[in-house]
Coordinates of C-alpha atoms in Angstrom, one line a residue:
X1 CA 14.5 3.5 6.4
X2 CA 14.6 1.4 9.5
X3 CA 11.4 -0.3 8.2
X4 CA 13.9 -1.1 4.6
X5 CA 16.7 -1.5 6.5
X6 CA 15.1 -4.4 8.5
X7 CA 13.9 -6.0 5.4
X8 CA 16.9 -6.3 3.4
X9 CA 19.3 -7.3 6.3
X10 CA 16.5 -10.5 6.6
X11 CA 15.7 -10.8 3.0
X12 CA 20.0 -11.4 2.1
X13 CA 20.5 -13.7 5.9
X14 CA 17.7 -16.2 4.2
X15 CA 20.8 -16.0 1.1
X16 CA 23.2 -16.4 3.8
X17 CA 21.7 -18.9 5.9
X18 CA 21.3 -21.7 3.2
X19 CA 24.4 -20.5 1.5
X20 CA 26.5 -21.3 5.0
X21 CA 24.0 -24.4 5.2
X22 CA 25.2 -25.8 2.1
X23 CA 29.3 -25.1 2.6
X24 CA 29.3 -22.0 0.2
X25 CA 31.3 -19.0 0.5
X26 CA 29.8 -15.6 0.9
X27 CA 32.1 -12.9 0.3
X28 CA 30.0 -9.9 0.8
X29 CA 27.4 -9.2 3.2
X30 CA 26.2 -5.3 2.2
X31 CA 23.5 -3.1 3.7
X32 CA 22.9 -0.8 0.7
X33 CA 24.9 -0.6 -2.1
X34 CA 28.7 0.2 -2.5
X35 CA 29.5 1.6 -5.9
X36 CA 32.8 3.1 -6.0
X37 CA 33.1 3.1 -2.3
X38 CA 31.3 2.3 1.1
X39 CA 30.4 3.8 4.2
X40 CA 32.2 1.0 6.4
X41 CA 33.7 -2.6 6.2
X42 CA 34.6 -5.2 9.0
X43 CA 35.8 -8.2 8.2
X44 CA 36.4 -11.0 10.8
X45 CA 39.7 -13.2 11.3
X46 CA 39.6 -16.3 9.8
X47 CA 36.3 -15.2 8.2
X48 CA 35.4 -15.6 4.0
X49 CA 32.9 -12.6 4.5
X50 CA 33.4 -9.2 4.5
X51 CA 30.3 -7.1 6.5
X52 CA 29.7 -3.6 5.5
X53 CA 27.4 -0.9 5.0
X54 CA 27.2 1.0 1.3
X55 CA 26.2 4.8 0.7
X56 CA 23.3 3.8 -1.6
X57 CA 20.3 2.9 -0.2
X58 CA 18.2 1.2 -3.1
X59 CA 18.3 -2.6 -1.2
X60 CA 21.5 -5.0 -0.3
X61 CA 23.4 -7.9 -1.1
X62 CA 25.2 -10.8 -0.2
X63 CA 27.7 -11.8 -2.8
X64 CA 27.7 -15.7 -3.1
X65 CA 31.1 -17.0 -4.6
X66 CA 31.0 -18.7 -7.9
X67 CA 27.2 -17.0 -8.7
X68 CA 26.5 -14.9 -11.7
X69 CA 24.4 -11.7 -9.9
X70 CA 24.3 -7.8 -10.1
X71 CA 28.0 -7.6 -9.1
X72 CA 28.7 -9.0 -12.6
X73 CA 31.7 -10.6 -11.3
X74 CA 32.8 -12.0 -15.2
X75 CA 36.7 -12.6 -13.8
X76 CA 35.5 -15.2 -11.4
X77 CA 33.5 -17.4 -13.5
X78 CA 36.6 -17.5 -16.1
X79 CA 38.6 -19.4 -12.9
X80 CA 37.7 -23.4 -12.5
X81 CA 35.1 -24.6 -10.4
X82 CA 36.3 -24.3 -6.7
X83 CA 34.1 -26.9 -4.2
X84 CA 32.8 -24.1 -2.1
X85 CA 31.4 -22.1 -5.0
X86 CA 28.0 -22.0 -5.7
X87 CA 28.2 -23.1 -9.2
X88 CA 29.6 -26.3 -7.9
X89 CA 26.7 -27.2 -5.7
X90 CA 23.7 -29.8 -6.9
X91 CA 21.0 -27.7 -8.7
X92 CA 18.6 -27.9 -5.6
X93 CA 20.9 -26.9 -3.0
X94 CA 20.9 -23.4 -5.3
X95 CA 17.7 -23.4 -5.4
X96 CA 16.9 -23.3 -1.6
X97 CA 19.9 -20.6 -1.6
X98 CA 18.0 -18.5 -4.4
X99 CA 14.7 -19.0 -2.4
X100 CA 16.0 -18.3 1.3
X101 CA 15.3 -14.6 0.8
X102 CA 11.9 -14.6 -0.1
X103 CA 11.1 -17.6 1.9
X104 CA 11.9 -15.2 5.1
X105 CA 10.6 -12.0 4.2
X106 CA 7.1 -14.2 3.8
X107 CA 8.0 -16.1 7.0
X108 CA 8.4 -12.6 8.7
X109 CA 5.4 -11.1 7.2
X110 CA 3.2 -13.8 8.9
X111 CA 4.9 -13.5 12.0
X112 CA 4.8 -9.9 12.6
X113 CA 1.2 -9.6 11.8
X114 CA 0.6 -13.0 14.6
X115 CA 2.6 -10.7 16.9
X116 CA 0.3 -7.5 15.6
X117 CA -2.8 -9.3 16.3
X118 CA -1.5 -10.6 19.6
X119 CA -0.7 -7.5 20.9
X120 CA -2.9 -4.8 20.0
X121 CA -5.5 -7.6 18.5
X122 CA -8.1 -7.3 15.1
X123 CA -10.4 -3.5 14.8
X124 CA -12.7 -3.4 12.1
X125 CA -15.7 -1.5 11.2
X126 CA -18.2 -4.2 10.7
X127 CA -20.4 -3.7 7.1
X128 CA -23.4 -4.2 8.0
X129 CA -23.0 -1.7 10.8
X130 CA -22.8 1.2 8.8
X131 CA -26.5 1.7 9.0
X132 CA -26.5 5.2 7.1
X133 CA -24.7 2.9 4.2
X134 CA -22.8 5.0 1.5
X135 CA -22.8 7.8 -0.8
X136 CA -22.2 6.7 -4.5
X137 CA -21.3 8.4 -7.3
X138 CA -23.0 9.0 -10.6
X139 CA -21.0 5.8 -11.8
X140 CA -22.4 3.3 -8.6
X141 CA -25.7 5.3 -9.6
X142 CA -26.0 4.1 -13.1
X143 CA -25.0 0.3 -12.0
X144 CA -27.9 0.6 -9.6
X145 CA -26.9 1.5 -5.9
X146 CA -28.5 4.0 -4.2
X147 CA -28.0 6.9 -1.6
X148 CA -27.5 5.0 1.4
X149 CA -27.4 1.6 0.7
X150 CA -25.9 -1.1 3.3
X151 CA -23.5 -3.4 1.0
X152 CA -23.7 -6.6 3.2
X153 CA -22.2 -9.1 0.2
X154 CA -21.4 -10.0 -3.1
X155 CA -22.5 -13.3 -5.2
X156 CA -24.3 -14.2 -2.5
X157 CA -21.5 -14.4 0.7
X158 CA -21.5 -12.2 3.5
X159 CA -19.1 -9.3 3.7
X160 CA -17.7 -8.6 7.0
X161 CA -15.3 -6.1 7.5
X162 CA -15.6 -2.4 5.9
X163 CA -12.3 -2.3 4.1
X164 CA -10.4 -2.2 1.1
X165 CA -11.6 -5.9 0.4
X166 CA -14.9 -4.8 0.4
X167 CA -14.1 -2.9 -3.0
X168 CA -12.5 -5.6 -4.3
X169 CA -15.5 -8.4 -4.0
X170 CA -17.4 -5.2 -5.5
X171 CA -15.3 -4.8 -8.5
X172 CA -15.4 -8.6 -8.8
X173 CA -18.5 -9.2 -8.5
X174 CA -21.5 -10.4 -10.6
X175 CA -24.0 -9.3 -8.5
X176 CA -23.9 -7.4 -4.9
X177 CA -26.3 -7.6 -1.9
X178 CA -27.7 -4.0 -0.1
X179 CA -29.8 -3.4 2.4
X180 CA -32.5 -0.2 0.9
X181 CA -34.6 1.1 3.9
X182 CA -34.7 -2.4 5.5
X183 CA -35.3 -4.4 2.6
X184 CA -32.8 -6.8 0.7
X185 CA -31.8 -5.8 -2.8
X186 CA -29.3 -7.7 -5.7
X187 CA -27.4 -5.4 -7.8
X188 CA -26.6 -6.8 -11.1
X189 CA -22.8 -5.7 -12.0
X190 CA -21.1 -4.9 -15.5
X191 CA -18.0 -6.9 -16.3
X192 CA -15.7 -4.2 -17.0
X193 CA -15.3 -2.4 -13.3
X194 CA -12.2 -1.4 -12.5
X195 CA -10.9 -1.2 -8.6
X196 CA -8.5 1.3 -9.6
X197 CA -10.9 3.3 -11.2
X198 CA -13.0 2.9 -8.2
X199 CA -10.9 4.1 -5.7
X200 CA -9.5 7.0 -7.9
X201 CA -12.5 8.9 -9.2
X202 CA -13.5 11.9 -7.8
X203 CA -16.1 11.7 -6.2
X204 CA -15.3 8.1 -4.7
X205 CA -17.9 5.3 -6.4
X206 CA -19.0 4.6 -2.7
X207 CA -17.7 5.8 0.7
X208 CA -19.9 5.6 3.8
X209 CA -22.3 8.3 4.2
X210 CA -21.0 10.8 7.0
X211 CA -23.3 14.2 7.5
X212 CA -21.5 17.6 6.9
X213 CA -21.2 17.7 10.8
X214 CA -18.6 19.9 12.3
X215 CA -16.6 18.0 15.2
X216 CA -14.8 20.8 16.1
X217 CA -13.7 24.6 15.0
X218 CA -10.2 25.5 14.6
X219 CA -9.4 29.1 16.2
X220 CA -9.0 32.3 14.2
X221 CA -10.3 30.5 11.6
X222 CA -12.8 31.5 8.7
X223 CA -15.2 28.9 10.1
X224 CA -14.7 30.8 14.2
X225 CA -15.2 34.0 12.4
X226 CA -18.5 33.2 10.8
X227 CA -19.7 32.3 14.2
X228 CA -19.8 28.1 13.2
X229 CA -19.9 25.8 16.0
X230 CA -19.8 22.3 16.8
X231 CA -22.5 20.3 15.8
X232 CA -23.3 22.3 12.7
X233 CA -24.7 20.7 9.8
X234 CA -23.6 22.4 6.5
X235 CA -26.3 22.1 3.8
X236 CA -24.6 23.8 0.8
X237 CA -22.0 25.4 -0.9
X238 CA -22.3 27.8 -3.5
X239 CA -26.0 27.0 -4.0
X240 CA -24.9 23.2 -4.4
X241 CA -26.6 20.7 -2.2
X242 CA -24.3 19.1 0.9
X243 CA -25.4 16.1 2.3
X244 CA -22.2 14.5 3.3
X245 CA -18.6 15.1 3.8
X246 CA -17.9 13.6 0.3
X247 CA -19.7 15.9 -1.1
X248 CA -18.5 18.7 0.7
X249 CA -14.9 17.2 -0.6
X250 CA -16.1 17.0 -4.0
X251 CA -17.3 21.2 -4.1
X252 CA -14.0 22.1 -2.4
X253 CA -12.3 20.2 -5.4
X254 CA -14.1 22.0 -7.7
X255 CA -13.1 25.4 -6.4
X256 CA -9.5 24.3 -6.2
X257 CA -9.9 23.2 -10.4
X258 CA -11.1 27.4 -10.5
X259 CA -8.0 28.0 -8.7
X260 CA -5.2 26.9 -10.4
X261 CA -6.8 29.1 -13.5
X262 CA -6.6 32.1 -11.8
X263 CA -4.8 35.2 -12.7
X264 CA -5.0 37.7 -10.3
X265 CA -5.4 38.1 -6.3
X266 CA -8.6 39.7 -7.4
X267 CA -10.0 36.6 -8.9
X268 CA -8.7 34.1 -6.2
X269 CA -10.3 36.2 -3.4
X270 CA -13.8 35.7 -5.6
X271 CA -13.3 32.0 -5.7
X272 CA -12.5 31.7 -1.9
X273 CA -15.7 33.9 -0.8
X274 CA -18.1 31.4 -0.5
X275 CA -22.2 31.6 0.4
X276 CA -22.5 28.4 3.3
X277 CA -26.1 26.8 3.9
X278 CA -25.9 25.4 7.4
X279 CA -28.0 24.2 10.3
X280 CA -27.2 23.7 13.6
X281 CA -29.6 20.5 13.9
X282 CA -27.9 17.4 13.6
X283 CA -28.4 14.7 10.9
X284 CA -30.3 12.3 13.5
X285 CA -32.2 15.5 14.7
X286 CA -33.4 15.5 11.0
X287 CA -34.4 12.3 10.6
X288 CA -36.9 11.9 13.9
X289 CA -40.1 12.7 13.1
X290 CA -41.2 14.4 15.9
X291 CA -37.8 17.0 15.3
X292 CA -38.3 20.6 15.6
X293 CA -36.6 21.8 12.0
X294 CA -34.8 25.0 12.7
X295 CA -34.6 27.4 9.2
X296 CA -31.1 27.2 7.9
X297 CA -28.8 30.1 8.1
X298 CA -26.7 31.2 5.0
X299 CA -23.5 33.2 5.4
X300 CA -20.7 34.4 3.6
X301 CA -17.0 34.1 4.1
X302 CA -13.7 33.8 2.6
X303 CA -11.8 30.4 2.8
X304 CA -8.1 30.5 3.1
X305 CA -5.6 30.4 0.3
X306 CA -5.5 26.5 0.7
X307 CA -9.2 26.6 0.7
X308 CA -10.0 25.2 4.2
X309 CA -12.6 26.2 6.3
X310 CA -10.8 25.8 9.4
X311 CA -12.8 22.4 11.1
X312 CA -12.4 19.3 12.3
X313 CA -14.9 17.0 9.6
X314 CA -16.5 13.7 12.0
X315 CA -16.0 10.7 10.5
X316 CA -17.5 7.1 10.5
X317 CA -15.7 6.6 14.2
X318 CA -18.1 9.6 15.4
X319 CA -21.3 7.2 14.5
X320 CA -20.2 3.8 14.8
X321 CA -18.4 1.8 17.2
X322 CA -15.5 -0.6 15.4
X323 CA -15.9 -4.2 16.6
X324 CA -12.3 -5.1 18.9
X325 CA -11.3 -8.8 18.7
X326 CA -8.5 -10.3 21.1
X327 CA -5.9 -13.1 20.7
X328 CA -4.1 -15.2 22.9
X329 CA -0.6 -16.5 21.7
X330 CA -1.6 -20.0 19.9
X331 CA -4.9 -18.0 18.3
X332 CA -2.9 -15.2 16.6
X333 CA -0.7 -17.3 14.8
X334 CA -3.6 -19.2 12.5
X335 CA -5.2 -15.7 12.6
X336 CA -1.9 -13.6 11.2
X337 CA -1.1 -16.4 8.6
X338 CA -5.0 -16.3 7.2
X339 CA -4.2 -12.5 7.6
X340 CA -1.1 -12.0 5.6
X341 CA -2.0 -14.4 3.1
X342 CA -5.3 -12.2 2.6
X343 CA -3.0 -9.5 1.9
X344 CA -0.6 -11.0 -0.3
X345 CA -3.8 -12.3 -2.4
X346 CA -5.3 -8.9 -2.3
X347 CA -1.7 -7.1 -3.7
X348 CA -1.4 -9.9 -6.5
X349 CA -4.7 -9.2 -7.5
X350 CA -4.5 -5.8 -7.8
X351 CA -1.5 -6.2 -10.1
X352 CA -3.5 -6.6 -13.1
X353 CA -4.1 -2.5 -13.0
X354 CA -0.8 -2.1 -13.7
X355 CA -0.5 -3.1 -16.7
X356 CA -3.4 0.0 -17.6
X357 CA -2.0 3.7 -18.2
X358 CA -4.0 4.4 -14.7
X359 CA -1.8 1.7 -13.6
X360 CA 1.4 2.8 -14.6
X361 CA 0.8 6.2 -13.3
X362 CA -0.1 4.9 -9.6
X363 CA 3.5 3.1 -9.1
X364 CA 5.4 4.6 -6.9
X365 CA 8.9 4.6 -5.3
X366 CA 10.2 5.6 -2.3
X367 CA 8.3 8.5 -1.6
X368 CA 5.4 6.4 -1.9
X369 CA 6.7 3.8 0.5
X370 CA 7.3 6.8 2.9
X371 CA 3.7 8.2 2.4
X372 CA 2.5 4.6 3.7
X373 CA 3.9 5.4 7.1
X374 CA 2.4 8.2 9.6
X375 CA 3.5 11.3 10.5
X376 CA 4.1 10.3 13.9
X377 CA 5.8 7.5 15.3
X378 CA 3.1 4.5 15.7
X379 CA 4.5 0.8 16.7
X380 CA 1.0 -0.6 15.5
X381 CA 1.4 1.1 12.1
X382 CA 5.0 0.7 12.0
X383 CA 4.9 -2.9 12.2
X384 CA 1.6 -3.5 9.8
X385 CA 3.8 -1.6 7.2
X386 CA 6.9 -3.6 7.4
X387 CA 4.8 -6.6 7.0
X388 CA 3.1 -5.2 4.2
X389 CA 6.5 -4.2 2.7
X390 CA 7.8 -7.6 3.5
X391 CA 5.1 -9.2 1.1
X392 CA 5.7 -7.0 -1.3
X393 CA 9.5 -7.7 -1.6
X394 CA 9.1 -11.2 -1.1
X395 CA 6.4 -11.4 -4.1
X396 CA 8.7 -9.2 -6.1
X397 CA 11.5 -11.1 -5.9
X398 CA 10.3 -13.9 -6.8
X399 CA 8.8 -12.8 -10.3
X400 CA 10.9 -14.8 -12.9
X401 CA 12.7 -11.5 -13.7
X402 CA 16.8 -11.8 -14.3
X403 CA 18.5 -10.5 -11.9
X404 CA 15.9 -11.1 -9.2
X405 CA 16.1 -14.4 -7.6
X406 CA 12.5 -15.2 -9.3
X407 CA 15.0 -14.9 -12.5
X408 CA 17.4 -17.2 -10.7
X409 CA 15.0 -20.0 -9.4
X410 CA 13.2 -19.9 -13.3
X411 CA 16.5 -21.0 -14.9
X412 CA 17.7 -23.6 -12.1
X413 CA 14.1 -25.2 -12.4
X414 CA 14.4 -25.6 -16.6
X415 CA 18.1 -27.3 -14.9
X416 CA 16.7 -29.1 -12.9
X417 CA 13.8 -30.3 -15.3
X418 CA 16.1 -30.7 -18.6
X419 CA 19.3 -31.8 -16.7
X420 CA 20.6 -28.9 -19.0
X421 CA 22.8 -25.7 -17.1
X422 CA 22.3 -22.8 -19.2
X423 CA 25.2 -21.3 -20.3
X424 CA 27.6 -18.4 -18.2
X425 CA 27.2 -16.4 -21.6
X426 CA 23.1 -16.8 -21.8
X427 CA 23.2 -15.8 -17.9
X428 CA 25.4 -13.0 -18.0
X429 CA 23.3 -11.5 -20.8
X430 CA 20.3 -12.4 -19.0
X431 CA 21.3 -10.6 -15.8
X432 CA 22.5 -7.0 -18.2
X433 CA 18.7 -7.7 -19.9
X434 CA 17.1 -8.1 -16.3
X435 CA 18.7 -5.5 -14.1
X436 CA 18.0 -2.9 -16.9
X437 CA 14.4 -3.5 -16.5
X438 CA 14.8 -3.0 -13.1
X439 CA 16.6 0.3 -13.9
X440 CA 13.6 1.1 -15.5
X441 CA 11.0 0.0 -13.3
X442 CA 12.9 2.2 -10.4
X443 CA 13.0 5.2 -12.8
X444 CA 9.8 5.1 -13.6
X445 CA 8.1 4.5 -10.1
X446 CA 10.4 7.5 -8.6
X447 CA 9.6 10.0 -11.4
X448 CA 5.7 9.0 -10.7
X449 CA 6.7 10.8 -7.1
X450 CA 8.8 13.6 -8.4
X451 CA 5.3 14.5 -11.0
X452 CA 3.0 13.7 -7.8
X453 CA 5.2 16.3 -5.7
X454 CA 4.7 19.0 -8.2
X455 CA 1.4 18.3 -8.9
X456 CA 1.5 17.1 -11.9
X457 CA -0.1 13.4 -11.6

């Protein structure tokens, strides 16, 4: 809410700011929306604008006088053209009115991750660092990656950074470098890979290989009552192999497909009692030659209800060591403009999945806004979401959509082009056409969490 709240109190100043700039009257300036009634108003002597807060929280507004917008104000455009009315101002000055919004919500995006970098500076985990490389699935298999493999580039450029880009130049790619057991290797990649797909299937097409190592073991937990330790290496499940936490992930996923079929206490108590493979020499034990190989140990036990073990899992941090870069003042800013406009490029791109059923089904509304944010209270996080949200709004704002300014700055550019104003009848109609597709959008994106919630999606 703060995070929103923040974005839409800039997004409708930028409105404001050039509105004020260019002599015309603003007669609303709303946090939230106000049908029927609002939470408070405060308007100031000798003041045009009236400042309030509405019960609503789906955005904000600022009400421009002589403007055709959501309010749908018809009984003001039927009065003559008054000199501080929008309407009555040259075709550019509107423009940079209609653009003010999402000119600062990109403005702020650039300088909150500057700030971002120049506070708490860049952490990555380089690529080529993950020296165990990845576990792939049967899909990455069949393209031609192996067990292991380093990816270290695509089409012949260097990847850096482990992160979501890294699937992207995958997806993208016609052809990707690995590292196999030291040697450099070009994979050859089909033109119909999806990054959606990727990142969805179960098991993942490639996450970096991390052994079935316990980190830690929870107390009175299944795992303390078996006797597991930390430092453990499980082997298998259930008589299936487990080399990796992913695949550990994938099993559990399996059992929890049995579980939503059973029918009695009976049969979920048989799918929770498990047979566990497990060592307690370490992956790099396993790997030196001159290790003394322990025999495994097999128990049995019963996972809980939600099928946990009751253990901490190590992750790539427990192997690698992320590379920490620094700013001074003058470096972030180049560095957080090349960094938000990586992000905005990255988001645009990946708006060509949504136009796919698997597409449609990942939108999301505000309970998906929410889940981007931690559990916790974290400045670092707090402030890389806002300026992720702030690209987002700014990008989607200005998609030449009625009723969002995109719609706005699309018919004042065919003015300004033909010299021709498009009628108060075409607009009005326009705005009804645009702000139901909004309606719909919104509907759509927040029944996606209501089915996620219940499990349905």
């Amino acid at each position: 809410m703060l995070a929103i709240s923040l974005l839409v109190l800039l997004h409708e100043g930028g409105h404001f700011f050039f509105s004020k700039l260019f002599g015309v009257r603003v007669e609303k300036f709303y946090l939230f929306f106000d049908p029927w009634f609002h939470l408070f108003e405060w308007k100031p002597k000798n003041s045009d604008t009236a400042y309030g807060m509405g019960w609503l929280p789906l955005g904000g507004y600022c009400k421009i006088a002589g403007m055709i917008d959501e309010s749908f104000d018809t009984e003001q455009m039927k009065q003559p053209v008054q000199p501080w009315e929008f309407r009555a101002k040259p075709a550019w000055q509107r423009l940079l009115i209609m653009i003010g919004g999402v000119l600062v919500n990109f403005l702020l995006a650039l300088f909150i991750y500057s700030m971002v970098l120049f506070n708490w500076g860049d952490q990555y985990m380089g690529a080529k660092d993950l020296t165990m490389g990845y576990k792939f699935n049967q899909q990455a298999k069949a393209i031609g990656f192996q067990d292991h493999d380093i990816i270290v580039g695509y089409d012949g450029k260097d990847i850096k950074k482990f992160d979501v880009d890294l699937f992207r130049h995958v997806a993208d790619a016609k052809t990707v470098q690995v590292m196999r057991q030291g040697k450099a290797v070009t994979i050859n990649m089909p033109d119909n890979l999806s990054l959606l797909e990727m990142l969805q299937s179960s098991p993942a097409f490639a996450r970096p290989f991390v052994p079935a190592e316990l980190d830690s073991v929870f107390p009175d937990t299944p795992a303390e009552k078996a006797g597991l330790r930390k430092g453990d290496r499980i082997l298998a499940i259930n008589g299936k192999p487990v080399d990796s936490w992913n695949e550990f992930t994938h099993q559990i996923g399996v059992l929890s497909d049995q579980m939503t079929v059973a029918k009695t206490g009976a049969d979920s108590l048989r799918l929770r009692t498990v047979n566990l493979v497990y060592t307690h020499e370490s992956y790099a034990e396993s790997l030196s030659a001159t290790a003394q190989h322990p025999s495994a140990d097999t128990l049995q036990l019963v996972l809980t209800p939600e099928l946990l073990l009751g253990v901490n899992q190590t992750s790539i941090y427990t192997y690698y060591e992320p590379v920490t870069v620094s700013y001074g003042f003058f470096e972030s800013l180049p560095a957080g403009i090349s960094y938000g406009w990586n992000v905005l490029r990255g988001y645009v791109g990946d708006l060509k999945y949504v136009a796919s059923a698997e597409g449609a089904k990942s939108l999301g509304g505000f309970g998906a806004i929410g889940s981007l944010f931690p559990s916790q209270w974290d400045w670092h996080q707090f402030w890389l979401m806002t300026a992720f949200l702030s690209i987002i709004l700014a990008f989607m704002n200005i998609l030449p959509i009625p009723a969002l300014d995109g719609g706005h700055v699309l018919f004042l550019l065919y003015e300004i082009i033909t010299r021709r104003k498009p009628s108060e009848k075409f607009m009005i109609r326009a705005e009804y056409v645009g702000f139901g597709i909004l309606i719909l959008l919104m509907v759509v994106a927040n029944l996606n969490d209501i089915l996620r919630w219940l499990g349905y999606m």
